[in-house]
PDB file of C-alpha atoms in Angstrom:
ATOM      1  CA  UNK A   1     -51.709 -16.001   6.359  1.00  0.00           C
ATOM      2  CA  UNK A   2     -53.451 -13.826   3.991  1.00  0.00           C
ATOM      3  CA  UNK A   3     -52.535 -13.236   0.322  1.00  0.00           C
ATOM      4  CA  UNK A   4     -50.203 -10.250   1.065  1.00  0.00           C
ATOM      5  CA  UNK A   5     -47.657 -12.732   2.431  1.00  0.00           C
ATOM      6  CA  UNK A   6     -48.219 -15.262  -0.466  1.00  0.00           C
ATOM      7  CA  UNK A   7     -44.326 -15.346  -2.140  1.00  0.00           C
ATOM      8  CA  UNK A   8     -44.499 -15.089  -5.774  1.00  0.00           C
ATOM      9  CA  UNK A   9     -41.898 -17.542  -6.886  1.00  0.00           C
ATOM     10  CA  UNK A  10     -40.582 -16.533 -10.687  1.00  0.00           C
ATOM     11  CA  UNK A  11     -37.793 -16.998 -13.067  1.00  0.00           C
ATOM     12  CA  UNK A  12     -36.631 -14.688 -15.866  1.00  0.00           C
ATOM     13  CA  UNK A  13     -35.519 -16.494 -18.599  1.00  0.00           C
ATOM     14  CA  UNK A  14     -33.908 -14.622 -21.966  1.00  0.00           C
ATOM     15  CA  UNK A  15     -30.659 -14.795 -23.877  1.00  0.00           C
ATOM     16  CA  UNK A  16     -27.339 -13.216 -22.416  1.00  0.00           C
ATOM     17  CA  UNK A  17     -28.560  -9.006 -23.619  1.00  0.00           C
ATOM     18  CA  UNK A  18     -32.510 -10.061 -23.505  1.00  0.00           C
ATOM     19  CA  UNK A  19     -32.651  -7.373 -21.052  1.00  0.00           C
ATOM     20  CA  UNK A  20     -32.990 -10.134 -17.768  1.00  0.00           C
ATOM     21  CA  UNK A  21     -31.324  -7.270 -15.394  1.00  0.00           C
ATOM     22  CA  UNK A  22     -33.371  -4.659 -16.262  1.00  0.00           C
ATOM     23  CA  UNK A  23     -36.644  -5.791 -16.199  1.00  0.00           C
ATOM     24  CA  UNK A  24     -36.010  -8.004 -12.534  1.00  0.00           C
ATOM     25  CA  UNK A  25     -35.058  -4.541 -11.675  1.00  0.00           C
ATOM     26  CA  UNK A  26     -38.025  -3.195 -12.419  1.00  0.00           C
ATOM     27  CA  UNK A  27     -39.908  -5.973 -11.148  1.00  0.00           C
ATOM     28  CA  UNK A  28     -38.776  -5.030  -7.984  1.00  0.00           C
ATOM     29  CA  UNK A  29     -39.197  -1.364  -8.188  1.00  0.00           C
ATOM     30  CA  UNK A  30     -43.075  -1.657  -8.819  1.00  0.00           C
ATOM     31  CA  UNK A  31     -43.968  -4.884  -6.846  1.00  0.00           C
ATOM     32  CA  UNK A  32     -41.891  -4.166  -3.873  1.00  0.00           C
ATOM     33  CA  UNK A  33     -40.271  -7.665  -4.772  1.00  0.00           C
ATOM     34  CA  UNK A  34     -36.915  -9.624  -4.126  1.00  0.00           C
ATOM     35  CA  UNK A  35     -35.324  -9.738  -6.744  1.00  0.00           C
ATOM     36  CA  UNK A  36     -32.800 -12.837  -6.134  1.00  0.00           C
ATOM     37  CA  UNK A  37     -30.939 -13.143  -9.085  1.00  0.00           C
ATOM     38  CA  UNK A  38     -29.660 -16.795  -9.547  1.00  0.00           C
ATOM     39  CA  UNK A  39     -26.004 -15.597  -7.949  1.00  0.00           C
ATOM     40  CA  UNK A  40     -28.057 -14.728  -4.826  1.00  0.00           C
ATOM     41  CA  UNK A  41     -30.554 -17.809  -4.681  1.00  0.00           C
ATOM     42  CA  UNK A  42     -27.992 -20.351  -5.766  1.00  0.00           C
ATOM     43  CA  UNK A  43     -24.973 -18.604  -3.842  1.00  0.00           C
ATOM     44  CA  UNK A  44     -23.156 -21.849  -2.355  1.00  0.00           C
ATOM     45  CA  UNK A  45     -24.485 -24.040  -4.785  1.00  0.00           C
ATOM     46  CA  UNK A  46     -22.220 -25.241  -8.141  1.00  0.00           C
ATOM     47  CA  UNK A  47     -25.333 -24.227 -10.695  1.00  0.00           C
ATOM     48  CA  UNK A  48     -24.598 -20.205 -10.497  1.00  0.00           C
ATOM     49  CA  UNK A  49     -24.467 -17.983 -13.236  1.00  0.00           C
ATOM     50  CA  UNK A  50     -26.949 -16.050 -15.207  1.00  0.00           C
ATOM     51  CA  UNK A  51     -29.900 -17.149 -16.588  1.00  0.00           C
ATOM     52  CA  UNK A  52     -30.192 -20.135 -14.205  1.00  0.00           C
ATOM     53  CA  UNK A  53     -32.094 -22.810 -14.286  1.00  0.00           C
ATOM     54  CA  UNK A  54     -29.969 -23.489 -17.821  1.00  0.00           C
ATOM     55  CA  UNK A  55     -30.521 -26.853 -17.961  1.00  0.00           C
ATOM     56  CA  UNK A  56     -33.329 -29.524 -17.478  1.00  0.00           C
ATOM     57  CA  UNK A  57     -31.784 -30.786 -14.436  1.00  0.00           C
ATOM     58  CA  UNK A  58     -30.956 -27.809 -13.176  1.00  0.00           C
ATOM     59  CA  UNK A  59     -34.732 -27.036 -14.059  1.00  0.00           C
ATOM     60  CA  UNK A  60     -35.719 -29.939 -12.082  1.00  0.00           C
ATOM     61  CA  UNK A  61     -33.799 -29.214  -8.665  1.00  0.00           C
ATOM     62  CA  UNK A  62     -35.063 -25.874  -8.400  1.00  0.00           C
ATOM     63  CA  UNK A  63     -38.549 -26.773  -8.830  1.00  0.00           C
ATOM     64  CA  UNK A  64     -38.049 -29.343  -6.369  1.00  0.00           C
ATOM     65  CA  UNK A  65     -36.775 -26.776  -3.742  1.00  0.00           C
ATOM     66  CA  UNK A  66     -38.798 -24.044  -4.839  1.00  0.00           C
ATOM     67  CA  UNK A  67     -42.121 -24.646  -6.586  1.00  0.00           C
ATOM     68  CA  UNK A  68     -41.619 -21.927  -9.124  1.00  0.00           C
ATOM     69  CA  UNK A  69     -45.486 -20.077  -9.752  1.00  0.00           C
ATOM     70  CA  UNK A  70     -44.503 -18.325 -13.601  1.00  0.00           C
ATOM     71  CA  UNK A  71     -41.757 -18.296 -15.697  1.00  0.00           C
ATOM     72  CA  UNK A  72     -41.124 -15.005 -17.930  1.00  0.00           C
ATOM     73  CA  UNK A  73     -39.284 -15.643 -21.278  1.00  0.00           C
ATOM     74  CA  UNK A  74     -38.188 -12.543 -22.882  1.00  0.00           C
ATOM     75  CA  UNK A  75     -38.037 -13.246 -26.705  1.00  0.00           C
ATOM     76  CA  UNK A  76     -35.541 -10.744 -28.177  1.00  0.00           C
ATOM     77  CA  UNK A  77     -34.601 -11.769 -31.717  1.00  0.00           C
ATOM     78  CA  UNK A  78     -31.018 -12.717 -31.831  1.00  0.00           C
ATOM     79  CA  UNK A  79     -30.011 -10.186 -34.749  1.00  0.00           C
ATOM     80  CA  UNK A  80     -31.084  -7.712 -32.119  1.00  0.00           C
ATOM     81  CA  UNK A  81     -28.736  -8.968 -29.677  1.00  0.00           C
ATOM     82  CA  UNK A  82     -26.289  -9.368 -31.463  1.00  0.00           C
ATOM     83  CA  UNK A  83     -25.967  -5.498 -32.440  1.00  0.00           C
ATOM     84  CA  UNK A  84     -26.836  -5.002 -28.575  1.00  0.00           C
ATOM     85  CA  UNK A  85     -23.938  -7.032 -27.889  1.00  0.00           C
ATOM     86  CA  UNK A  86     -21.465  -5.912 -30.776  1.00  0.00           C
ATOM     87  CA  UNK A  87     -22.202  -2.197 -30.574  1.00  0.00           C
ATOM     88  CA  UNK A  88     -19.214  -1.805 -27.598  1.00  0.00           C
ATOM     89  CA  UNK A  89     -15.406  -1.005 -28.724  1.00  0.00           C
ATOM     90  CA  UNK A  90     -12.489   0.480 -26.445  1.00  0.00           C
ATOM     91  CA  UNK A  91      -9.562   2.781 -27.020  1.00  0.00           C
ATOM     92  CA  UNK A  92      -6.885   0.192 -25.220  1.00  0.00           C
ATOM     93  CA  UNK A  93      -4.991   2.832 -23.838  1.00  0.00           C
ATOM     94  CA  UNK A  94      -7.108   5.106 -22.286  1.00  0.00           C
ATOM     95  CA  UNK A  95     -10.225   2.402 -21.631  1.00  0.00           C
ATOM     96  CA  UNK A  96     -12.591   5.148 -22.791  1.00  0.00           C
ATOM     97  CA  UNK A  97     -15.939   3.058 -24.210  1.00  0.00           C
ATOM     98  CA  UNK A  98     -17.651   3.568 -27.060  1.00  0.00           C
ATOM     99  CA  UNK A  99     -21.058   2.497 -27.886  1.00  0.00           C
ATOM    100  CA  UNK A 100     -22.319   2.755 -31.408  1.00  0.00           C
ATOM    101  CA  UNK A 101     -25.950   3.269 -30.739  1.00  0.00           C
ATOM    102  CA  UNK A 102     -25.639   5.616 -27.532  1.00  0.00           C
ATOM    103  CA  UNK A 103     -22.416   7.249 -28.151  1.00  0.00           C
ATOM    104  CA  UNK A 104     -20.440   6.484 -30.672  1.00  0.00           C
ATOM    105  CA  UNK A 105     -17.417   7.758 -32.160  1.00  0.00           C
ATOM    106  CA  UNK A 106     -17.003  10.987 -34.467  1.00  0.00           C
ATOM    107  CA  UNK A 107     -15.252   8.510 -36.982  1.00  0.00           C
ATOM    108  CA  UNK A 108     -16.109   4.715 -37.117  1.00  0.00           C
ATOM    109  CA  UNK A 109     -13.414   2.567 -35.397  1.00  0.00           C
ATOM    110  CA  UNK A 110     -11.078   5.876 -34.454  1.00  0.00           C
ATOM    111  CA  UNK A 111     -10.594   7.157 -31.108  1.00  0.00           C
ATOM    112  CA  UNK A 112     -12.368  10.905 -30.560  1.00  0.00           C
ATOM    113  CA  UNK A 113      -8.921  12.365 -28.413  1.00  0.00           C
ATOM    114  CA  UNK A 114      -6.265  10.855 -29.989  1.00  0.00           C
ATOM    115  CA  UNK A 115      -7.438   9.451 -33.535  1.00  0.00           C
ATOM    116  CA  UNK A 116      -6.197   5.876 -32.473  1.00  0.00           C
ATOM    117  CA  UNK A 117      -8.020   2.995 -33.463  1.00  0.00           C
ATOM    118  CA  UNK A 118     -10.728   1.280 -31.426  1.00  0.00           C
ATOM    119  CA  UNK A 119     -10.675  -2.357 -30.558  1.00  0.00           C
ATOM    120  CA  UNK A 120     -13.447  -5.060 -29.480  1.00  0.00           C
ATOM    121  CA  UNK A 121     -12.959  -7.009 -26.624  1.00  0.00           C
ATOM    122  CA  UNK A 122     -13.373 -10.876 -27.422  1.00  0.00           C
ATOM    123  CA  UNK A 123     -16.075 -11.034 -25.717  1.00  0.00           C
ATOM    124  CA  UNK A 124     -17.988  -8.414 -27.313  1.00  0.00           C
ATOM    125  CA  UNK A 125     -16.711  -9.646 -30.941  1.00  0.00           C
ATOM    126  CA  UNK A 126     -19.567 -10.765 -33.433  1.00  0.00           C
ATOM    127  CA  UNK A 127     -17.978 -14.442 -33.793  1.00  0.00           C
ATOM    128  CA  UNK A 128     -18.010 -14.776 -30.239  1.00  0.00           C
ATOM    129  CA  UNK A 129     -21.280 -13.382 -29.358  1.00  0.00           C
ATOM    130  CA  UNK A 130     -23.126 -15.758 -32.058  1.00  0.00           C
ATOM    131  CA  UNK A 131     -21.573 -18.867 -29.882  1.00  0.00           C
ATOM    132  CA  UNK A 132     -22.508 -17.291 -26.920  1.00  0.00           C
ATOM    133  CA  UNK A 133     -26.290 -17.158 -28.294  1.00  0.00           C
ATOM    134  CA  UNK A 134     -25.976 -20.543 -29.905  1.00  0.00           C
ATOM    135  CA  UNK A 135     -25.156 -22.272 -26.224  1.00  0.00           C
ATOM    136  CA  UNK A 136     -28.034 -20.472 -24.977  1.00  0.00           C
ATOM    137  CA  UNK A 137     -30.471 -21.261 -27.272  1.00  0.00           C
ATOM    138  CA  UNK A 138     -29.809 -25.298 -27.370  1.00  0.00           C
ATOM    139  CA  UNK A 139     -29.041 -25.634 -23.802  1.00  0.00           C
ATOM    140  CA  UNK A 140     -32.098 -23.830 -22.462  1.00  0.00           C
ATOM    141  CA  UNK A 141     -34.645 -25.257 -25.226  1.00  0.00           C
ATOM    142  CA  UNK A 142     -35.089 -28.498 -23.394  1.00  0.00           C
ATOM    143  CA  UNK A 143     -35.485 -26.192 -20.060  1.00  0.00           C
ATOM    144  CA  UNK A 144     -38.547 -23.878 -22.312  1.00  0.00           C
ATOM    145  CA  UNK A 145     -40.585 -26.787 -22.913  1.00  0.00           C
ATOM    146  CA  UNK A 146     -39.909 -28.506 -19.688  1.00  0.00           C
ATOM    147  CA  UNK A 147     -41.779 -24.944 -18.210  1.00  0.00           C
ATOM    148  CA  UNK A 148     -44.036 -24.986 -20.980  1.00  0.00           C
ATOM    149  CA  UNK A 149     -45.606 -28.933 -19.952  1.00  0.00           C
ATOM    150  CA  UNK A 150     -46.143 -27.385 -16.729  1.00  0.00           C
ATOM    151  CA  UNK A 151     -48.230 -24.321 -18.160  1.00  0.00           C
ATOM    152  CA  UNK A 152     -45.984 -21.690 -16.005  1.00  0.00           C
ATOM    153  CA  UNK A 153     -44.401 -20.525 -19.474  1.00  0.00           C
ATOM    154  CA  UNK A 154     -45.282 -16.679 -20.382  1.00  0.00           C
ATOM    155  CA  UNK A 155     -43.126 -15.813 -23.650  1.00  0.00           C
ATOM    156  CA  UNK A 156     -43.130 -12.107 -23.676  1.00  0.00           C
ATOM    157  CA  UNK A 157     -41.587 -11.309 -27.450  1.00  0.00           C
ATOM    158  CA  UNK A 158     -40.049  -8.008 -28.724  1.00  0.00           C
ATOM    159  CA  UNK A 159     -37.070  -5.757 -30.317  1.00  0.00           C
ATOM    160  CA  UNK A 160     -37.025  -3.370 -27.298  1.00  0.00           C
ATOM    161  CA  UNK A 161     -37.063  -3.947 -23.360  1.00  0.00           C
ATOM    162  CA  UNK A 162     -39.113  -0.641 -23.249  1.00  0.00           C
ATOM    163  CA  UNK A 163     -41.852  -2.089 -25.285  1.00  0.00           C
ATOM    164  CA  UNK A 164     -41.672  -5.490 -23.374  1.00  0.00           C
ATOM    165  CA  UNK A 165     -42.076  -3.913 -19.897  1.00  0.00           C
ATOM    166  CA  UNK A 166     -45.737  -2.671 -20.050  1.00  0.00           C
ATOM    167  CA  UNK A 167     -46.654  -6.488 -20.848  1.00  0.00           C
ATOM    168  CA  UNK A 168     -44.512  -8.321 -18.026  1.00  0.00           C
ATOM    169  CA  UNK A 169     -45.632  -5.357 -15.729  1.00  0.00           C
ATOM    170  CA  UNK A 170     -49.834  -6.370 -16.764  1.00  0.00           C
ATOM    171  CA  UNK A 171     -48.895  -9.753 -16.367  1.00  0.00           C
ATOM    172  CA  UNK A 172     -47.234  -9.792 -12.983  1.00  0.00           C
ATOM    173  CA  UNK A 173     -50.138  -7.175 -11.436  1.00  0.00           C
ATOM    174  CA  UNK A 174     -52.725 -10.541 -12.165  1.00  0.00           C
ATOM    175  CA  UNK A 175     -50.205 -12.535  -9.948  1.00  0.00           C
ATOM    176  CA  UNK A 176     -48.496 -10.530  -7.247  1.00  0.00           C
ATOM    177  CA  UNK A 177     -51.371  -8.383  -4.784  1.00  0.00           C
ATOM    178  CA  UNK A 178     -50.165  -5.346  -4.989  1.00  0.00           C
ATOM    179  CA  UNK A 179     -48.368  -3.867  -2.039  1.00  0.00           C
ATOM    180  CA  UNK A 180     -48.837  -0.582  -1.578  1.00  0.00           C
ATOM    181  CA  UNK A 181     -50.546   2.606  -3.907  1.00  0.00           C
ATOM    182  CA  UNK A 182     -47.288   3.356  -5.302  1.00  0.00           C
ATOM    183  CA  UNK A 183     -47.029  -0.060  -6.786  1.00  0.00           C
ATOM    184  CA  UNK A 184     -50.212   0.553  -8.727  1.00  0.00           C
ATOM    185  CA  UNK A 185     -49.373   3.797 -10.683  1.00  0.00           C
ATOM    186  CA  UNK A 186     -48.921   2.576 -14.253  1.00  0.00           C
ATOM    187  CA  UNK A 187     -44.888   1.894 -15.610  1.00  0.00           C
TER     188      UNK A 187
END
């Protein structure tokens, strides 16, 4: 078998907003790649959800099955997320979204068409987005270093998925052959 057929066998690892979905995408885009999300490679299995492996064991089990090759961390400070993850409110009766960094309102918290107030949904509210971050970080520490023993850990760190890209995309071109001219163009 020559290299071509070599599997690369990677995990993205980042906090819920780290930008996980967007970069796998792009992995796939320029390296002509799988990308098997955890729903996909875990699909009848109990441990789904994003940003699988979360825990040690769950660490563990997959490298038993799998053998992962690299791990990619993406390091986006949590303040960061948090306004990522905050910036999102609704008018309830219409469902029209607002985002305050890409489109936001004419008047903070009031509804363009109908001058209604906006609401948050739970899930999107500050309180709730800090314990979502919290759970992350202390369940997936032990998981970090457990990857980081095994020297497959590559932290890439930044504000901006944009500025991460270029790095995971050098990284990944000294591990995956390329596959075709395309693939080699720069990001």
């Amino acid at each position: 078998m020559g290299a071509s057929a070599r599997l690369l066998r990677a995990v993205i690892m980042g906090a819920p907003g780290s930008g996980k979905g967007t970069v796998s995408s792009r992995i796939t885009k320029h390296f002509e790649l799988k990308h098997l999300s955890s729903g996909d490679l875990l699909r009848d299995n109990m441990l789904r959800g994003t940003g699988f492996p979360r825990t040690l064991p769950q660490a563990e089990a997959l490298d038993r099955a799998y053998q992962i090759d690299t791990v990619i961390n993406l390091n986006v400070p949590f303040e960061v997320i948090k306004q990522r993850l905050t910036a999102r409110w609704i008018h309830p009766a219409s469902g029209r979204v607002y985002n305050i960094e890409f489109n936001p309102p004419k008047t903070v918290g009031i509804d363009d068409l109908t001058g209604e107030p906006l609401t948050q949904r739970e899930d999107d509210k500050p309180e709730t987005v800090i314990k979502r971050l919290k759970a992350y970080e202390d369940q997936t520490k032990p998981v970090l270093e457990y990857y980081q023993k095994k020297g497959v850990l590559e932290t890439f760190s930044g504000t901006e998925t944009n500025k991460i890209w270029p790095y995971v995309y050098a990284f990944l071109q000294t591990k995956v052959p390329q596959t075709s001219q395309k693939a080699s163009v720069t990001p």
